[in-house]
CSV table of C-alpha atoms in Angstrom, one decimal:
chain,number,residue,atom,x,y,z
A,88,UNK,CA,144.2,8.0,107.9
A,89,UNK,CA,144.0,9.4,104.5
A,90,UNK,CA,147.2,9.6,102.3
A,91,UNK,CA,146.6,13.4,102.1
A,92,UNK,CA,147.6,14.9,105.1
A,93,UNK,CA,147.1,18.6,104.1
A,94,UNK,CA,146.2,22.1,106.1
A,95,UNK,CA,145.6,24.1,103.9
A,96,UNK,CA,143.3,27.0,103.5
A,97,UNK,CA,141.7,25.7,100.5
A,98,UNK,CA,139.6,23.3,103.5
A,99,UNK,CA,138.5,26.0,105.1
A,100,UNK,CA,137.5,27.8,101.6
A,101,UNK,CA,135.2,24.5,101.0
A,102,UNK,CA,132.8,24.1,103.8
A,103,UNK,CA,130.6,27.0,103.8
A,104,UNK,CA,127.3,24.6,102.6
A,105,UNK,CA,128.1,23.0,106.5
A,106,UNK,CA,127.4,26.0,108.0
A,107,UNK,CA,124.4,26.6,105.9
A,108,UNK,CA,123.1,22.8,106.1
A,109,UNK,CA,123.2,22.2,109.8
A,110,UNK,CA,121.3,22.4,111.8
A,111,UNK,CA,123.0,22.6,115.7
A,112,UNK,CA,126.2,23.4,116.3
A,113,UNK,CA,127.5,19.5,117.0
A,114,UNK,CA,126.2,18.7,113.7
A,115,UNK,CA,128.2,21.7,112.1
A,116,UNK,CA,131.1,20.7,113.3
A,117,UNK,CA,130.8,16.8,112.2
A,118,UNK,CA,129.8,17.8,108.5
A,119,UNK,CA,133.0,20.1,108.1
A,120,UNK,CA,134.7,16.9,109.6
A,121,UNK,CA,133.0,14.7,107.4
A,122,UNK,CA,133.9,17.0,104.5
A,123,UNK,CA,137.4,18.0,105.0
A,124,UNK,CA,139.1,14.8,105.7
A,125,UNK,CA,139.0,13.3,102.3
A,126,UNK,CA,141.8,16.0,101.1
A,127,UNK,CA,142.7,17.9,104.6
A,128,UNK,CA,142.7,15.5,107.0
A,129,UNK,CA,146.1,17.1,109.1
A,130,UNK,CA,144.5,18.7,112.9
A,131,UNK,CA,144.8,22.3,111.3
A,132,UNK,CA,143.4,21.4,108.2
A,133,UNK,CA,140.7,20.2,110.4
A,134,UNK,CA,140.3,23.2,112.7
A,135,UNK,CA,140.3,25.9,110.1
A,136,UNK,CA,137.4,24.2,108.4
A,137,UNK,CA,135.4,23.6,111.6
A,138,UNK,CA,136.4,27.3,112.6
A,139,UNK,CA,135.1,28.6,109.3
A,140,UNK,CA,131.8,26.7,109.4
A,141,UNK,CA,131.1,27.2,113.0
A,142,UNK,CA,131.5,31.2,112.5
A,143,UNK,CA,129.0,30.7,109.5
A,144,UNK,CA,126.3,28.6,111.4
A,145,UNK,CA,126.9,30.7,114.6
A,146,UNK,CA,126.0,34.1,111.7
A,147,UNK,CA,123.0,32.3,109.9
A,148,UNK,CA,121.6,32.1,113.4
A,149,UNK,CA,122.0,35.2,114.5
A,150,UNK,CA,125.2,35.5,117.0
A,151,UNK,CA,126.4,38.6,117.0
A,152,UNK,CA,130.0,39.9,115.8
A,153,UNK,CA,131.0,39.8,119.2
A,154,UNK,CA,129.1,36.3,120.3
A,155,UNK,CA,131.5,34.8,116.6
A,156,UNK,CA,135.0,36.5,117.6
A,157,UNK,CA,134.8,35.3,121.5
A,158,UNK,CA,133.5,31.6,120.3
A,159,UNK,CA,136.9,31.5,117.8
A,160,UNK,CA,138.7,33.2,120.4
A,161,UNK,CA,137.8,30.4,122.8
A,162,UNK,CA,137.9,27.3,120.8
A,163,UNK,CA,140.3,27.9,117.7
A,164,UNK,CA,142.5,31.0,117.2
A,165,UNK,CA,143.6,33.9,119.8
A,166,UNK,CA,141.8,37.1,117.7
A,167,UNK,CA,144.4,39.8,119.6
A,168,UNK,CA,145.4,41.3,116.4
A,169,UNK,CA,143.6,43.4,114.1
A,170,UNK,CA,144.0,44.0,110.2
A,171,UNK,CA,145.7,46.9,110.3
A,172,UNK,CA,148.0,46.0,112.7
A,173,UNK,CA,149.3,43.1,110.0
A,174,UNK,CA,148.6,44.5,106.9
A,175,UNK,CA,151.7,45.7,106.3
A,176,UNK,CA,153.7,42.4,107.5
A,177,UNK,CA,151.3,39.7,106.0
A,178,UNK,CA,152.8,37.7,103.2
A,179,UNK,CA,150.8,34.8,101.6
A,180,UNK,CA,150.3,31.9,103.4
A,181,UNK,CA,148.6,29.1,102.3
A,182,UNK,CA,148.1,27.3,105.3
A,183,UNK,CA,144.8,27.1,107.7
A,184,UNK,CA,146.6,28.5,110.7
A,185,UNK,CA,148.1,31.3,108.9
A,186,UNK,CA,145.1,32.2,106.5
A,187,UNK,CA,142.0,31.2,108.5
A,188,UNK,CA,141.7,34.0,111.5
A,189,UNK,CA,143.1,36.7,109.3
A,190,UNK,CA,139.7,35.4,107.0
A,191,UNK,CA,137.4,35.5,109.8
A,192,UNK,CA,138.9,39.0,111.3
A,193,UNK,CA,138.0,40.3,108.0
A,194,UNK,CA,134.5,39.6,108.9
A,195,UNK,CA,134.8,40.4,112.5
A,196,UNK,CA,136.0,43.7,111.4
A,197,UNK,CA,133.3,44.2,108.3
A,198,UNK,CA,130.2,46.6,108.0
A,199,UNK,CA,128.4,44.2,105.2
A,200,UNK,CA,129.3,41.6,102.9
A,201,UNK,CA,131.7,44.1,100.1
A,202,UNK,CA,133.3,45.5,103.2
A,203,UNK,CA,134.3,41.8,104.5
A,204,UNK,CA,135.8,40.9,100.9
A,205,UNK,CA,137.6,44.6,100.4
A,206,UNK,CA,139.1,43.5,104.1
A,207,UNK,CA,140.0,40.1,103.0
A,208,UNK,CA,141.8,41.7,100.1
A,209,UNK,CA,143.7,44.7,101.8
A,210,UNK,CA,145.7,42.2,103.7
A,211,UNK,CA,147.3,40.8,100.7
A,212,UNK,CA,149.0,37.2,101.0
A,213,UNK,CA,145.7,34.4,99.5
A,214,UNK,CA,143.5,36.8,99.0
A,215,UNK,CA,141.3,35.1,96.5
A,216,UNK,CA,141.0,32.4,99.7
A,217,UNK,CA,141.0,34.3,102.6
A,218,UNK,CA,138.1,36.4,100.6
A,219,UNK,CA,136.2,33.4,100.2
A,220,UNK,CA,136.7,32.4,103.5
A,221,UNK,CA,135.6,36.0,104.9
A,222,UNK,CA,133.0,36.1,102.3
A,223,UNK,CA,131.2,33.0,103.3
A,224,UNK,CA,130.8,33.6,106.7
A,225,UNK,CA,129.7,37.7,106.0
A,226,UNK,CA,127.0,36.0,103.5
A,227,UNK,CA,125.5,34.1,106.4
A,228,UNK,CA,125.7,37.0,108.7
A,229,UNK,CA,124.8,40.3,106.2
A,230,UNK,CA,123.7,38.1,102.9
A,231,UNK,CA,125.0,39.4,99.8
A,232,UNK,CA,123.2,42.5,98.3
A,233,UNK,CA,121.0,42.2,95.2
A,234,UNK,CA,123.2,44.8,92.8
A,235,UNK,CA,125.7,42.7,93.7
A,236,UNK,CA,124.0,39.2,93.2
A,237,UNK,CA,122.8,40.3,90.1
A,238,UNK,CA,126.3,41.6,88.5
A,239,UNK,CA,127.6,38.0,89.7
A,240,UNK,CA,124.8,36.4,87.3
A,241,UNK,CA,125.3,38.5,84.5
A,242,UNK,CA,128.6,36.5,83.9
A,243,UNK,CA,126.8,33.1,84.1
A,244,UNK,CA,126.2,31.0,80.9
A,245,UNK,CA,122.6,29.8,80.2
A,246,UNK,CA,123.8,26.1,81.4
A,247,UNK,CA,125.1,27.7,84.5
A,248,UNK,CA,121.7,29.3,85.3
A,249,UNK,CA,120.2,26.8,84.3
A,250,UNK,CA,122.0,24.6,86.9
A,251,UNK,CA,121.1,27.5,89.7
A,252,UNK,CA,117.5,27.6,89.1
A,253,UNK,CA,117.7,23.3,89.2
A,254,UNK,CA,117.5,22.7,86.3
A,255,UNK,CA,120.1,19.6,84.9
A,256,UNK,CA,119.8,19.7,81.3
């Protein structure tokens, strides 16, 4: 056991490259392990994680919208609620359990990537997590669109590209 016991979102925020990386499902789910435990090693710190990275490998390979919310639905969080139904009631909450499905109903309920983030966002509470969260798994299901990709580099120091295009000088 690790002296960190935490369950926060911020483990869930972090494992979108395990989504990406694996390559089955089982494997998903023991690199989110793998990855969370050193700083989130408490059951729902746990969960959210694997629940984020699963919905990300299950978009990268093409499950539907439908095919993601009944696999969370049936293995992590009940999804009976929709955004606007707690918009006006959700306050910040830092923690997996209370961050993680509102993230991934802001996909669930998205029409591309900018619509999942604006979701993320209208709910209030983390948003600047929950956004990530929603955003990693709509980048894996929509990708994120060129205009927008392109603005997001345009803020990037030359080291910084440099470091995207692989180079480590």
């Amino acid at each position: 056991m690790y002296p960190n016991c935490g369950y926060g979102n911020g483990a869930a925020m972090r494992v979108s490259a395990c989504g990406l990386a694996a390559k089955s499902l089982d494997e998903t789910k023991l690199l989110s392990r793998k990855v969370t435990e050193v700083s989130h090693n408490h059951p729902e710190g746990i969960k959210g994680a694997e629940a984020t990275a699963v919905c990300i490998f299950l978009a990268k390979n093409g499950s539907s919208i439908l095919d993601i919310r009944n696999y969370v639905n049936d293995n992590y969080y009940p999804m009976n609620f929709t955004l606007d139904e707690i918009r006006a009631k959700y306050r910040f909450n830092s923690s997996c359990q209370g961050s993680v499905p509102q993230a991934i109903m802001a996909f669930l309920e998205s029409n591309s990537f900018e619509d999942s983030i604006r979701n993320a966002v209208s709910i209030g509470g983390d948003s600047d997590t929950i956004a990530a969260i929603a955003g990693s798994i709509a980048e894996a299901y929509y990708g994120v669109p060129d205009e927008l990709r392109e603005r997001a580099l345009a803020f990037l120091d030359e080291r910084l590209l440099g470091m995207l295009a692989g180079r480590h000088d």
